[in-house]
Every structure is written in structure tokens, then in C-alpha cells.
Coordinates of C-alpha atoms in Angstrom, one line a residue:
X788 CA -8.5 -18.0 2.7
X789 CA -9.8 -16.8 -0.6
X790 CA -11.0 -19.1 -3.2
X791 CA -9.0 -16.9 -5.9
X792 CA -5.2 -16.3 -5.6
X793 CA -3.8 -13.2 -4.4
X794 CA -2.4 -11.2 -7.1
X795 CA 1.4 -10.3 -5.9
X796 CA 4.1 -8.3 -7.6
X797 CA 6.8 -11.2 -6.8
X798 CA 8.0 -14.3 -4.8
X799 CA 9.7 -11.6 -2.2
X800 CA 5.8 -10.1 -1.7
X801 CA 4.9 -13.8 -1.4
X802 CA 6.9 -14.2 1.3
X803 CA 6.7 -11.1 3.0
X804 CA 2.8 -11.5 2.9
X805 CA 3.0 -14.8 4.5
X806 CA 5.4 -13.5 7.0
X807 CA 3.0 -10.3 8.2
X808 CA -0.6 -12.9 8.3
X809 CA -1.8 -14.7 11.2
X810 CA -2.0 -18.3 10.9
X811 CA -5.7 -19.3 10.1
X812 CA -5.8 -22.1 12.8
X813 CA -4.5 -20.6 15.5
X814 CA -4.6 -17.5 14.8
X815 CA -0.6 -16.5 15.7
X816 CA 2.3 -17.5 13.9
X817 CA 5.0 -16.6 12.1
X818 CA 4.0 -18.1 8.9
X819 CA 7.2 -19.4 7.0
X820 CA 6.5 -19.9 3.4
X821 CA 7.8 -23.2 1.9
X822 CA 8.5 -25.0 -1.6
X823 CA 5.6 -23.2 -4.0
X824 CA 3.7 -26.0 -6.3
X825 CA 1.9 -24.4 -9.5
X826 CA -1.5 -25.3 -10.3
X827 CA -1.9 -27.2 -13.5
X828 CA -3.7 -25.3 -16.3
X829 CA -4.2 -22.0 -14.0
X830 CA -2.0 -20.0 -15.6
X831 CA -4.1 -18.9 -18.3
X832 CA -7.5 -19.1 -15.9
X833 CA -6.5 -17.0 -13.3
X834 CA -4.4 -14.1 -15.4
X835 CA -5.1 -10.8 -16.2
X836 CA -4.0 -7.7 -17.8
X837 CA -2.8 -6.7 -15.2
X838 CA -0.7 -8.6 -13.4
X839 CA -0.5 -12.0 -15.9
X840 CA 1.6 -14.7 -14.4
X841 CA 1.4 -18.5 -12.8
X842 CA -1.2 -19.4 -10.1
X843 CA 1.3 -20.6 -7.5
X844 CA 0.2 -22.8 -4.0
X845 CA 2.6 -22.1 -0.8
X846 CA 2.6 -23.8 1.9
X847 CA 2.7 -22.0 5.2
X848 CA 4.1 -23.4 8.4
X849 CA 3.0 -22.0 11.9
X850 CA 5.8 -20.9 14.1
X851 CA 3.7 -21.4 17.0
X852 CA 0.8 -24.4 16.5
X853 CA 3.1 -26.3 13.4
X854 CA 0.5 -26.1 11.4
X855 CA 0.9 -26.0 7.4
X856 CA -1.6 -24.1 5.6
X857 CA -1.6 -23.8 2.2
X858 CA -2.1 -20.2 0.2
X859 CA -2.6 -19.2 -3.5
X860 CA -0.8 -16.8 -5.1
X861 CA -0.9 -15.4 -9.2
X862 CA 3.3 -14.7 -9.4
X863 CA 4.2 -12.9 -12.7
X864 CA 6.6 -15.1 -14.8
X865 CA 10.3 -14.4 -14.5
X866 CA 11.6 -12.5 -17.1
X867 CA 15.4 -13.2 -15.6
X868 CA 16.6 -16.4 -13.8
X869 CA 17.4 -15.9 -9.6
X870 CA 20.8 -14.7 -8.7
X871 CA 21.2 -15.3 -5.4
X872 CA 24.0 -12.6 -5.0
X873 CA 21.8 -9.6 -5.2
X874 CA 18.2 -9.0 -2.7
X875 CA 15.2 -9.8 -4.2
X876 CA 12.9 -6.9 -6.1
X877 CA 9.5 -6.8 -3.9
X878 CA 7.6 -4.8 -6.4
X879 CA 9.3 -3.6 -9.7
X880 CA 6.2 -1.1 -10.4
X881 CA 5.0 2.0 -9.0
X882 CA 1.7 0.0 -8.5
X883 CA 0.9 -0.2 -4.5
X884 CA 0.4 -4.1 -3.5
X885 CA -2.9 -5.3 -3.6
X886 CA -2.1 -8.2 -0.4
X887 CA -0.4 -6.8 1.9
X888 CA -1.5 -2.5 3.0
X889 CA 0.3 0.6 4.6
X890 CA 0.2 -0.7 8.4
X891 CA 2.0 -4.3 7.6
X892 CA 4.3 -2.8 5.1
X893 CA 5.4 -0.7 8.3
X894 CA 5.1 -3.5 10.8
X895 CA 7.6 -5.7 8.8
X896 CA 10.3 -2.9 8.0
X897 CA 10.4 -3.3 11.9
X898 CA 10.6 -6.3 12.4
X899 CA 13.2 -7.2 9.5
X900 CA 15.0 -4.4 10.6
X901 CA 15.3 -5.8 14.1
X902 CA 16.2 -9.3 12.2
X903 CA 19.1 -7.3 10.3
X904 CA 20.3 -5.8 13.8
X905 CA 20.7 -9.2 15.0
X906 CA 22.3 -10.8 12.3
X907 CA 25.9 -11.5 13.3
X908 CA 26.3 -12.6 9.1
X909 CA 27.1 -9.0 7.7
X910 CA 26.3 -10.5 4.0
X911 CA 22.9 -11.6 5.2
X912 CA 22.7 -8.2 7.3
X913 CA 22.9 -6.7 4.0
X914 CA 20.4 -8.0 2.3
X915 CA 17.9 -7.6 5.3
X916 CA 18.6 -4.0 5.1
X917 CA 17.5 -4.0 1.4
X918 CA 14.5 -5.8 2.3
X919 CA 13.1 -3.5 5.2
X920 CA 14.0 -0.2 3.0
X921 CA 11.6 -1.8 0.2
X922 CA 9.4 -2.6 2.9
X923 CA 9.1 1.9 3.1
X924 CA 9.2 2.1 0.1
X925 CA 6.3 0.1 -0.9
X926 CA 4.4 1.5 2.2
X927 CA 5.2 5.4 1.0
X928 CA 3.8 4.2 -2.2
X929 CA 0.1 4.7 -0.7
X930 CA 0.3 8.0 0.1
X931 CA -1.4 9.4 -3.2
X932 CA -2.3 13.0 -1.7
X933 CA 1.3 15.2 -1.7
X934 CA -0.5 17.4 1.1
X935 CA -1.7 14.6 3.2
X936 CA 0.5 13.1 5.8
X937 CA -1.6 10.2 6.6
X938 CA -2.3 7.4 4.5
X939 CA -6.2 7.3 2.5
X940 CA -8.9 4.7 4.5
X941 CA -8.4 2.3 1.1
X942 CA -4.3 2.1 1.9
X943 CA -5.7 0.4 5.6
X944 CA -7.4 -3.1 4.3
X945 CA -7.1 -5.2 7.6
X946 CA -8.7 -5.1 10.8
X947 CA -5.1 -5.0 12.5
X948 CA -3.7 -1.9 10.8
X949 CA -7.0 -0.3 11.3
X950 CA -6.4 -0.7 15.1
X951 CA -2.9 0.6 15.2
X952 CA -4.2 3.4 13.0
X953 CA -6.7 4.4 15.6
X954 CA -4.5 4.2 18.1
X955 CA -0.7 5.2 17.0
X956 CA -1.5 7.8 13.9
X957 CA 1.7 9.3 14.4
X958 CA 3.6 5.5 13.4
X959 CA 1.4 6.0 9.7
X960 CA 2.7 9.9 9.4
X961 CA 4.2 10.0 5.7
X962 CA 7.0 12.4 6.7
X963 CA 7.9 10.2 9.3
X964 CA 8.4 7.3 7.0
X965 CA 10.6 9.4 4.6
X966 CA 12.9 10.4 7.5
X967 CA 13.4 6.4 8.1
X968 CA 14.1 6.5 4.4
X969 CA 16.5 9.0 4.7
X970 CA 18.4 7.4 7.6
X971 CA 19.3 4.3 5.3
X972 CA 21.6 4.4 2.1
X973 CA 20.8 4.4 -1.1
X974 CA 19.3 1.2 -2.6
X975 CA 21.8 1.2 -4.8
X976 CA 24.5 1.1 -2.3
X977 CA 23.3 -1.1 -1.0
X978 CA 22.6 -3.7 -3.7
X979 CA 27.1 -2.4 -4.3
X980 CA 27.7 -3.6 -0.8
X981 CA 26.9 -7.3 -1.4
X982 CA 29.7 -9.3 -2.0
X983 CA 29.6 -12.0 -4.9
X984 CA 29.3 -14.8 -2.4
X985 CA 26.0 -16.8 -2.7
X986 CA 24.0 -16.9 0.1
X987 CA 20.5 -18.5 0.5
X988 CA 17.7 -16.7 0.1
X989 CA 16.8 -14.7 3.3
X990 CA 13.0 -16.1 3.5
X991 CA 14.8 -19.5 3.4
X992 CA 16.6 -19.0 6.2
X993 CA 16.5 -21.7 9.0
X994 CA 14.9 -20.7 12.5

């Protein structure tokens, strides 16, 4: 784990980063972020122009070994207090993330669309979908060349999407992405679809 905090656009990317990374002792996982704990007089240490914020320790619990972890992040202050009524914002800016790349971005729209496939709760079904179309829309946010269908060698940062890359191009095709885009509604109808009943927040969820 890095000695400085990983600079994320949000608690959502927090999560979601935990959620795509192996688990440094045994290597597998799921991760599942818990309570965060901010770091005493690292706010102003660790901040920068361009993403200022808190410097934030998570906790990380293995799925598979049970083991808790902890992990860094700098989270930029909240300018409005949680509703838990509407699905979080991953990344607010046009800014690509700097923690999690192109291949994870993909591999979790899968897998929290399979999550949201499953979910017998149609509230929480909701907000899943919400989450795995950001998930495309943050990985369609590395494709900086308009006449380039694959993603740049700096949008592939791990080892893992490397591989896949090597081996499945066609899963990193940009046009393919905006045709999964297309298939899903609008985020703001989604975000209309959500009732005004409170639900808990879908990283929180019990498994």
C-alpha cells in the first residue's frame, strides 16, 4: 500500500476502489470498505490544488481470508450533507480517476450490474443501476483520441487490466462501451425513478 493517500473524486470511488483491489494478504477478496477515520492534522499536509480535501483511513475487510487492512485515501470535503434517497456521485468532474483505470472501471460495471440483476429490492436495484452506468461513464472518460476505439497505454495502470487488454481487446472497444451506455436510461431517469424512501447506502450493504 502507498505511503501517500490516494487522491479520489469521492467516498463512492473510495468504495468502488476497494471493491475492484485484491486484498494485500491474500491476495483475493472482495474488499468491503468500513467506518473511514480521518487523520489528525493531514488535511492540510496532504492537499493540493487539485483535488484538496481530508486524508481519510478505511478499513478493508477480506471476503475470503477476514483480514482488515487499512487504506488512505485524500476525499474532497462535502460541499452538501448525504441524502440517502438519491445514488451517490462517483466523480463530479470530467477529470478521469487517478485510482482505479479503464479495465476495473469495466470490470465493476459487470459485476454491479450482475449485483443489480439479483437484487429482489427494486429501490436498491435502482440505485445499482446508477452505479454501474457511472461505472461507463467514468471508464469512457479515458478515451481522449475521438478516432481511437481503444483506450491510450496510460488509461491501463495495473497489471490485471493490462492482461485482459492483451487478451480480450474487443471488451476495452470505446464504441462498444457507448452501446452499453445506450442500452440503459438516462441518468437522470434514473436518479427520477427512486422513490423518497431511505435506504442504506449500497456499499453498506450486509453480505
Amino acid at each position: 500500500m502507498p505511503d501517500e493517500p490516494l487522491a479520489a473524486h469521492s467516498l463512492a470511488e473510495v468504495y468502488l476502489y476497494l471493491m475492484a483491489s485484491p486484498c494485500p494478504s491474500c491476495g483475493r477478496g472482495p474488499l468491503k470498505g468500513l467506518d473511514a477515520r480521518p487523520i489528525k492534522g493531514s488535511a492540510d499536509s496532504h492537499s493540493s490544488t487539485q483535488n484538496e480535501g481530508t486524508a481519510l483511513t478505511f478499513d478493508a475487510a477480506c471476503d475470503a481470508c477476514q483480514a482488515v487492512n487499512p487504506f488512505t485515501f485524500l476525499v474532497p470535503d462535502r460541499k452538501t450533507p448525504p441524502d440517502d434517497r438519491t445514488a451517490a456521485v462517483v466523480n463530479p468532474t470530467d477529470e478521469p480517476s487517478r485510482i482505479l483505470d479503464v479495465g476495473q472501471w469495466i470490470m465493476l460495471f459487470r459485476v454491479i450490474t450482475e449485483a443489480a440483476g439479483k437484487e429482489k429490492d427494486k429501490i436498491q436495484a435502482r440505485h445499482l443501476g446508477i452505479e454501474a452506468a457511472q461505472c461507463l461513464e467514468e471508464a469512457l472518460k479515458f478515451y481522449d483520441e475521438p478516432g481511437n476505439d481503444l483506450p491510450p497505454p496510460e488509461a491501463l495502470f495495473t497489471e490485471a487490466s493490462r492482461d485482459r487488454f492483451r487478451h480480450t481487446p474487443k471488451h476495452f472497444s470505446r464504441r462498444r462501451l457507448i452501446e452499453l451506455r445506450a442500452k440503459l436510461p438516462t441518468m437522470a431517469a434514473m436518479r427520477a425513478s427512486l422513490t423518497k424512501r431511505k435506504k442504506k447506502p449500497w456499499w453498506k450493504r450486509g453480505g
